[in-house]
Coordinates of C-alpha atoms in Angstrom, one line a residue:
Chain A
M15 CA 66.4 219.8 63.1
A16 CA 69.5 218.3 61.6
Y17 CA 70.7 217.4 65.1
R18 CA 67.4 215.7 65.9
E19 CA 67.6 213.6 62.8
T20 CA 71.1 212.4 63.7
E21 CA 69.9 211.5 67.2
K22 CA 67.1 209.4 65.8
M23 CA 69.4 207.7 63.4
R24 CA 71.8 207.0 66.1
Q25 CA 69.1 205.5 68.3
R26 CA 67.8 203.4 65.4
K27 CA 71.3 202.2 64.7
A28 CA 71.8 201.3 68.4
E29 CA 68.5 199.4 68.4
A30 CA 69.4 197.4 65.3
R31 CA 72.8 196.6 66.8
K32 CA 71.1 195.4 70.0
K33 CA 68.7 193.3 68.1
I34 CA 71.5 191.7 66.0
I35 CA 73.3 190.8 69.3
E36 CA 70.2 189.4 70.9
C37 CA 69.4 187.2 67.9
T38 CA 73.0 186.0 67.6
W39 CA 73.0 185.0 71.2
E40 CA 69.7 183.2 70.6
C41 CA 71.4 181.1 67.9
V42 CA 74.5 180.5 69.9
S43 CA 72.5 179.4 73.0
E44 CA 70.6 176.9 70.9
G45 CA 73.3 175.4 68.7
G46 CA 76.6 177.0 69.4
F47 CA 78.5 179.5 67.3
R48 CA 78.4 176.9 64.5
S49 CA 74.7 177.4 64.0
A50 CA 74.9 181.2 64.1
R51 CA 74.9 181.8 60.4
I52 CA 74.7 185.4 59.2
T53 CA 71.6 184.7 57.0
R54 CA 69.9 183.1 60.0
I55 CA 70.7 186.0 62.3
A56 CA 69.5 188.5 59.7
G57 CA 66.3 186.5 59.4
L58 CA 65.7 186.5 63.1
A59 CA 66.6 190.1 63.5
G60 CA 64.5 191.1 60.5
V61 CA 67.4 193.0 58.8
A62 CA 69.3 192.5 55.6
T63 CA 72.6 190.6 55.9
G64 CA 74.3 193.8 54.7
T65 CA 73.0 195.6 57.7
I66 CA 74.9 193.2 60.0
Y67 CA 78.1 194.0 58.2
R68 CA 77.4 197.7 58.8
H69 CA 77.5 197.0 62.5
F70 CA 80.2 194.4 62.6
E71 CA 83.2 194.2 60.3
S72 CA 82.9 190.4 60.1
R73 CA 81.1 187.4 61.5
E74 CA 84.2 186.9 63.6
D75 CA 83.9 190.4 65.1
L76 CA 80.3 189.8 65.9
F77 CA 81.1 186.5 67.5
A78 CA 83.9 188.1 69.6
E79 CA 81.5 190.7 70.8
I80 CA 78.9 188.1 71.7
F81 CA 81.5 186.1 73.5
R82 CA 82.6 189.1 75.5
L83 CA 79.1 190.1 76.5
A84 CA 78.1 186.6 77.5
T85 CA 81.3 185.8 79.3
Q86 CA 81.4 189.0 81.2
R87 CA 78.0 188.0 82.7
E88 CA 79.6 184.8 83.9
V89 CA 82.6 186.5 85.3
D90 CA 80.2 188.9 87.2
K91 CA 78.4 185.9 88.6
V92 CA 81.6 184.4 89.9
A93 CA 82.6 187.8 91.4
E94 CA 79.2 187.9 93.2
A95 CA 79.5 184.3 94.4
L96 CA 82.9 185.2 95.8
A97 CA 81.5 188.2 97.6
V98 CA 79.3 186.3 100.0
D99 CA 80.1 186.0 103.8
G100 CA 82.3 183.1 104.9
S101 CA 85.9 182.0 104.8
A102 CA 87.9 182.1 101.6
V103 CA 87.4 178.4 101.1
E104 CA 83.7 178.7 101.6
R105 CA 83.5 181.6 99.1
L106 CA 85.6 179.7 96.6
D107 CA 83.4 176.6 97.1
N108 CA 80.4 178.8 96.4
A109 CA 81.9 180.4 93.3
L110 CA 83.1 177.1 91.7
R111 CA 79.7 175.4 92.4
Q112 CA 77.9 178.3 90.9
F113 CA 80.0 178.3 87.8
A114 CA 79.6 174.6 87.3
R115 CA 75.8 174.6 88.0
R116 CA 75.2 177.5 85.6
A117 CA 77.2 175.8 82.9
L118 CA 75.3 172.5 83.4
K119 CA 72.0 174.3 83.3
G120 CA 72.8 175.9 80.0
P121 CA 75.0 173.3 78.4
M122 CA 75.0 174.6 74.9
K123 CA 75.7 178.1 75.9
A124 CA 78.5 177.0 78.2
W125 CA 80.0 174.7 75.6
A126 CA 80.0 177.6 73.1
L127 CA 81.7 179.9 75.6
I128 CA 84.2 177.4 77.1
A129 CA 85.2 175.0 74.4
E130 CA 83.5 175.1 71.0
P131 CA 86.1 175.4 68.3
V132 CA 85.3 178.8 66.8
D133 CA 87.7 181.3 65.4
P134 CA 91.0 182.8 66.5
K135 CA 89.3 186.1 67.5
V136 CA 87.1 184.2 69.9
E137 CA 90.0 182.2 71.1
E138 CA 91.9 185.4 71.9
E139 CA 88.9 186.5 74.0
R140 CA 88.9 183.2 75.8
L141 CA 92.5 183.7 76.9
V142 CA 91.5 187.2 78.2
Y143 CA 88.5 186.0 80.1
R144 CA 90.2 183.0 81.5
K145 CA 92.6 185.5 83.0
A146 CA 89.6 187.5 84.4
Y147 CA 88.4 184.4 86.2
A148 CA 91.8 183.6 87.4
N149 CA 92.2 187.1 88.8
L150 CA 89.1 186.7 90.9
F151 CA 90.1 183.3 92.2
E152 CA 93.6 184.7 93.0
Q153 CA 92.2 187.4 95.2
A154 CA 90.2 184.8 97.1
I155 CA 93.2 182.5 97.5
R156 CA 95.3 185.3 98.8
S157 CA 92.6 186.1 101.4
G158 CA 92.5 182.4 102.3
I159 CA 96.3 182.4 102.9
T160 CA 96.0 185.5 105.1
E161 CA 93.0 184.0 107.0
G162 CA 95.0 180.7 107.4
C163 CA 92.5 178.4 105.8
I164 CA 94.6 178.0 102.7
P165 CA 98.3 177.0 103.0
D166 CA 100.8 179.4 101.5
Q167 CA 101.2 179.0 97.8
D168 CA 101.7 180.9 94.5
A169 CA 98.1 182.1 94.4
R170 CA 98.6 183.5 90.9
L171 CA 99.5 180.1 89.5
T172 CA 97.0 178.0 91.5
S173 CA 94.2 180.3 90.5
T174 CA 94.9 179.3 86.9
C175 CA 94.9 175.6 87.9
L176 CA 91.4 176.2 89.2
V177 CA 90.2 177.8 86.0
G178 CA 91.7 175.0 84.0
A179 CA 90.4 172.2 86.1
I180 CA 86.8 173.5 86.2
S181 CA 86.6 174.4 82.5
E182 CA 88.2 171.3 81.2
S183 CA 86.2 168.9 83.4
L184 CA 83.0 170.6 82.2
V185 CA 84.0 170.3 78.5
G186 CA 83.3 166.6 78.5
P187 CA 79.9 166.7 80.3
L188 CA 78.9 169.7 78.3
S189 CA 80.0 168.5 74.9
P190 CA 77.1 168.2 72.5
T191 CA 79.0 165.4 70.8
Q192 CA 79.4 163.5 74.1
T193 CA 76.4 161.1 73.8
E194 CA 78.0 158.1 75.4
T195 CA 77.3 157.5 79.1
P196 CA 80.4 155.7 80.3
P197 CA 80.0 152.8 82.7
G198 CA 79.5 153.9 86.3
H199 CA 78.8 157.4 85.2
D200 CA 75.1 158.2 85.9
N201 CA 75.3 161.8 84.9
N202 CA 74.1 162.9 88.3
E203 CA 74.7 166.6 88.2
D204 CA 75.2 167.1 91.9
E205 CA 77.8 164.3 92.1
L206 CA 79.5 165.8 89.0
V207 CA 79.7 169.3 90.6
D208 CA 80.8 167.8 94.0
T209 CA 83.7 165.9 92.3
I210 CA 85.0 168.9 90.4
V211 CA 84.7 171.3 93.4
C212 CA 86.3 168.7 95.7
F213 CA 89.3 168.3 93.3
C214 CA 89.7 172.1 93.2
L215 CA 89.5 172.7 96.9
R216 CA 91.7 169.7 97.7
G217 CA 94.2 171.1 95.2
L218 CA 94.3 174.4 97.0
T219 CA 94.1 173.2 100.6
G220 CA 95.4 169.6 100.6
T221 CA 92.4 168.7 102.7
R222 CA 89.8 166.1 101.9
S223 CA 86.5 167.9 102.0
Chain B
M17 CA 108.7 151.1 33.3
A18 CA 105.5 152.9 33.9
Y19 CA 105.2 151.2 37.3
R20 CA 108.7 152.4 38.3
E21 CA 108.0 155.9 37.2
T22 CA 104.9 155.9 39.5
E23 CA 106.9 154.6 42.4
K24 CA 109.5 157.3 41.9
M25 CA 106.9 159.9 41.8
R26 CA 105.2 158.6 44.9
Q27 CA 108.5 158.7 46.7
R28 CA 109.3 162.2 45.5
K29 CA 105.8 163.2 46.6
A30 CA 106.3 161.7 50.0
E31 CA 109.6 163.4 50.4
A32 CA 108.2 166.8 49.5
R33 CA 105.3 166.3 52.0
K34 CA 107.8 165.4 54.7
K35 CA 109.9 168.5 53.9
I36 CA 106.8 170.7 54.0
I37 CA 105.9 169.3 57.4
E38 CA 109.4 169.7 58.8
C39 CA 109.6 173.3 57.6
T40 CA 106.2 174.2 59.0
W41 CA 107.1 172.7 62.3
E42 CA 110.3 174.8 62.2
C43 CA 108.2 177.9 61.8
V44 CA 105.7 177.0 64.5
S45 CA 108.5 176.1 66.9
E46 CA 110.1 179.6 66.4
G47 CA 107.1 181.8 66.3
G48 CA 103.9 179.8 66.7
F49 CA 101.3 179.1 64.0
R50 CA 100.9 182.8 63.4
S51 CA 104.4 182.9 61.9
A52 CA 103.9 179.9 59.7
R53 CA 102.9 181.7 56.5
I54 CA 102.6 179.5 53.4
T55 CA 105.1 181.7 51.4
R56 CA 107.6 181.3 54.2
I57 CA 107.1 177.6 54.5
A58 CA 107.4 177.2 50.7
G59 CA 110.7 179.3 50.8
L60 CA 112.2 177.1 53.5
A61 CA 111.1 173.9 51.8
G62 CA 112.3 175.1 48.5
V63 CA 108.9 174.4 46.8
A64 CA 106.3 176.6 45.1
T65 CA 103.4 177.6 47.3
G66 CA 101.2 175.7 44.8
T67 CA 103.0 172.5 45.7
I68 CA 102.0 172.9 49.3
Y69 CA 98.3 173.0 48.3
R70 CA 98.8 169.9 46.3
H71 CA 99.7 168.1 49.5
F72 CA 97.3 169.9 51.9
E73 CA 93.9 171.2 50.9
S74 CA 94.4 174.3 53.0
R75 CA 96.7 176.1 55.5
E76 CA 94.3 174.9 58.1
D77 CA 94.6 171.3 57.1
L78 CA 98.4 171.6 57.1
F79 CA 98.2 173.1 60.6
A80 CA 95.9 170.4 61.9
E81 CA 98.4 167.7 60.6
I82 CA 101.3 169.5 62.3
F83 CA 99.4 169.8 65.5
R84 CA 98.5 166.1 65.4
L85 CA 102.1 165.0 64.8
A86 CA 103.6 167.2 67.4
T87 CA 100.9 166.5 70.1
Q88 CA 101.1 162.8 69.5
R89 CA 104.8 163.0 70.5
E90 CA 103.8 164.7 73.7
V91 CA 101.1 162.2 74.4
D92 CA 103.6 159.4 73.9
K93 CA 106.0 161.0 76.3
V94 CA 103.3 161.2 79.0
A95 CA 102.5 157.5 78.3
E96 CA 106.1 156.6 78.8
A97 CA 106.4 158.7 81.9
L98 CA 103.4 156.9 83.3
A99 CA 104.9 153.5 82.5
V100 CA 107.8 153.7 85.0
D101 CA 108.0 151.7 88.2
G102 CA 106.3 153.0 91.3
S103 CA 102.9 153.7 92.8
A104 CA 100.2 155.4 90.7
V105 CA 100.8 158.7 92.5
E106 CA 104.5 158.5 91.8
R107 CA 103.8 157.7 88.1
L108 CA 101.4 160.6 87.8
D109 CA 103.9 162.9 89.6
N110 CA 106.5 161.8 87.0
A111 CA 104.2 162.3 84.0
L112 CA 102.9 165.7 85.1
R113 CA 106.4 166.9 85.9
Q114 CA 107.7 165.7 82.5
F115 CA 104.8 167.4 80.7
A116 CA 105.4 170.7 82.4
R117 CA 109.2 170.5 82.0
R118 CA 109.0 169.7 78.3
A119 CA 106.6 172.6 77.9
L120 CA 108.8 175.1 79.7
K121 CA 111.9 173.9 77.8
G122 CA 110.2 174.7 74.4
P123 CA 107.8 177.5 75.4
M124 CA 106.9 178.6 71.9
K125 CA 106.2 175.1 70.8
A126 CA 104.1 174.4 73.9
W127 CA 102.3 177.7 73.6
A128 CA 101.4 176.9 69.9
L129 CA 100.2 173.4 70.9
I130 CA 98.3 174.3 74.1
A131 CA 96.9 177.7 73.7
E132 CA 97.7 179.8 70.7
P133 CA 94.5 181.0 69.0
V134 CA 94.7 179.3 65.7
D135 CA 91.8 177.9 63.7
P136 CA 88.7 175.8 64.4
K137 CA 90.4 172.8 62.8
V138 CA 93.3 173.0 65.2
E139 CA 90.8 173.6 68.1
E140 CA 89.0 170.5 67.2
E141 CA 92.2 168.5 67.3
R142 CA 93.0 170.1 70.7
L143 CA 89.8 168.7 72.1
V144 CA 90.7 165.2 70.7
Y145 CA 94.2 165.3 72.2
R146 CA 93.1 166.6 75.5
K147 CA 90.9 163.6 75.7
A148 CA 93.9 161.4 74.8
Y149 CA 95.9 162.9 77.8
A150 CA 92.9 162.5 80.0
N151 CA 92.5 158.8 79.1
L152 CA 96.1 158.1 80.1
F153 CA 95.7 159.9 83.4
E154 CA 92.4 158.1 84.0
Q155 CA 94.1 154.7 83.8
A156 CA 96.7 155.8 86.3
I157 CA 94.1 157.2 88.7
R158 CA 92.1 153.9 88.5
S159 CA 95.3 152.0 89.3
G160 CA 95.8 154.3 92.2
I161 CA 92.3 153.7 93.5
T162 CA 92.9 149.9 93.3
E163 CA 96.3 150.3 94.9
G164 CA 94.8 152.4 97.7
C165 CA 97.1 155.4 97.2
I166 CA 94.3 157.5 95.7
P167 CA 90.9 157.7 97.3
D168 CA 87.8 156.5 95.4
Q169 CA 86.6 159.0 92.9
D170 CA 85.2 159.5 89.4
A171 CA 88.6 158.9 87.7
R172 CA 87.2 159.9 84.3
L173 CA 86.2 163.3 85.6
T174 CA 89.2 164.0 87.7
S175 CA 91.5 163.0 84.9
T176 CA 90.1 166.0 82.9
C177 CA 90.7 168.2 86.0
L178 CA 94.4 167.3 85.7
V179 CA 94.5 168.0 82.0
G180 CA 92.8 171.4 82.6
A181 CA 94.9 172.4 85.6
I182 CA 98.3 171.6 84.0
S183 CA 97.5 173.1 80.6
E184 CA 95.9 176.3 81.9
S185 CA 98.6 177.0 84.5
L186 CA 101.2 176.7 81.8
V187 CA 99.4 179.1 79.4
G188 CA 100.4 182.1 81.5
P189 CA 104.1 181.2 82.0
L190 CA 104.3 180.1 78.4
S191 CA 102.6 183.0 76.8
P192 CA 104.9 185.0 74.5
T193 CA 102.9 188.1 75.3
Q194 CA 103.5 187.5 79.0
T195 CA 106.4 189.8 79.6
E196 CA 105.6 191.1 83.1
T197 CA 107.1 189.3 86.0
P198 CA 104.6 189.8 88.7
P199 CA 105.8 190.6 92.2
G200 CA 107.0 187.6 94.2
H201 CA 107.2 185.6 91.0
D202 CA 110.8 184.9 90.2
N203 CA 110.1 182.6 87.3
N204 CA 111.9 179.8 89.0
E205 CA 111.1 176.9 86.8
D206 CA 111.4 174.2 89.5
E207 CA 109.1 176.1 91.8
L208 CA 106.6 176.6 89.1
V209 CA 106.5 172.9 88.2
D210 CA 106.4 172.0 91.9
T211 CA 103.4 174.2 92.5
I212 CA 101.4 172.9 89.5
V213 CA 102.2 169.2 90.3
C214 CA 101.4 169.7 94.0
F215 CA 98.0 171.2 93.1
C216 CA 97.2 168.3 90.8
L217 CA 98.3 165.6 93.3
R218 CA 96.5 167.2 96.2
G219 CA 93.4 167.5 94.1
L220 CA 93.6 163.7 93.5
T221 CA 94.7 162.5 96.9
G222 CA 93.7 165.2 99.3
T223 CA 97.2 165.0 100.8
R224 CA 99.7 167.7 101.1
S225 CA 102.8 166.5 99.3

């Protein structure tokens, strides 16, 4: 009997945790980490604010967890996009395009994950996950060097160039504060993605695509 | 008499502020923002911790000020390096090399400015200053397009690719936690700089350099 009670409690606890995470992600998706206030999350999740702190030591810990879960999904998508048939350059093209398109489709989410000034705990996770992306790109670059479609280079270093180029170039277009449309910049999404991917592939291969 | 008193006080205040800024930068240069504790800064500056808070509302405000001052110096160096004689590609080559070399020469400073997880206030400044670098690169790319040494492209967007590629690729080599020397990676600084600059210029021009 005592054991069953514990199981039930454990389950309830896990459900509450899941609900808190879902509601936090809902806030972050709509208005960035900034808008994810504990009282608002508690309201959405239908729990007391104290309950949130029983599951997460602090708002920062909750944010770091949200960041990890959401970014891992994106890392997995990049891994999938790299796993298609084709040459290494084609696979990288596919993955970079996919990353940029997903970001532009959910600009607030992407802004929150890529660039929103948050908290050192989230920043630390950003460094970790940027390395995760770089590791995936590095493998593909190495394959490309072996296949002969990418010239010999320090794949570890150029993989980080890719991560930097694609994230930084999306920060502008994604920024919720970026309201100005500069002259000659028609915000055409396809053109935007083409320009970024072209820069990245040229950087790797030295060939105009 | 009253006026003179005020002038003297103003001067003393300005000197104390300068000293606090110098000592904070000393700490940051040695061990990143993490090591710049208020008690330590106060000790170095020979002031009470309360004095620091009379000059800066918070540790975060002090850090943001330090960040701005130090990063503006780097932005100025990039502007200088872009102002040399030569084609736009040569000037960009010079500026990117200079940026990377200065970063590798003062790795802890550069790590603190580029990537150390600090505080949202510093993160916000990072976004502002990355835009400042991008603006400089954008002008040079536009000149290159006019000169004909850089193919037509969205200079605003590719300037951010440059900023991302160079900062992100330096984060690894600069990281104080990065102790491993991966296989085939001999930490040769010149090679490192060459690889990064080559990626960036290829990205812009599509030509192997």
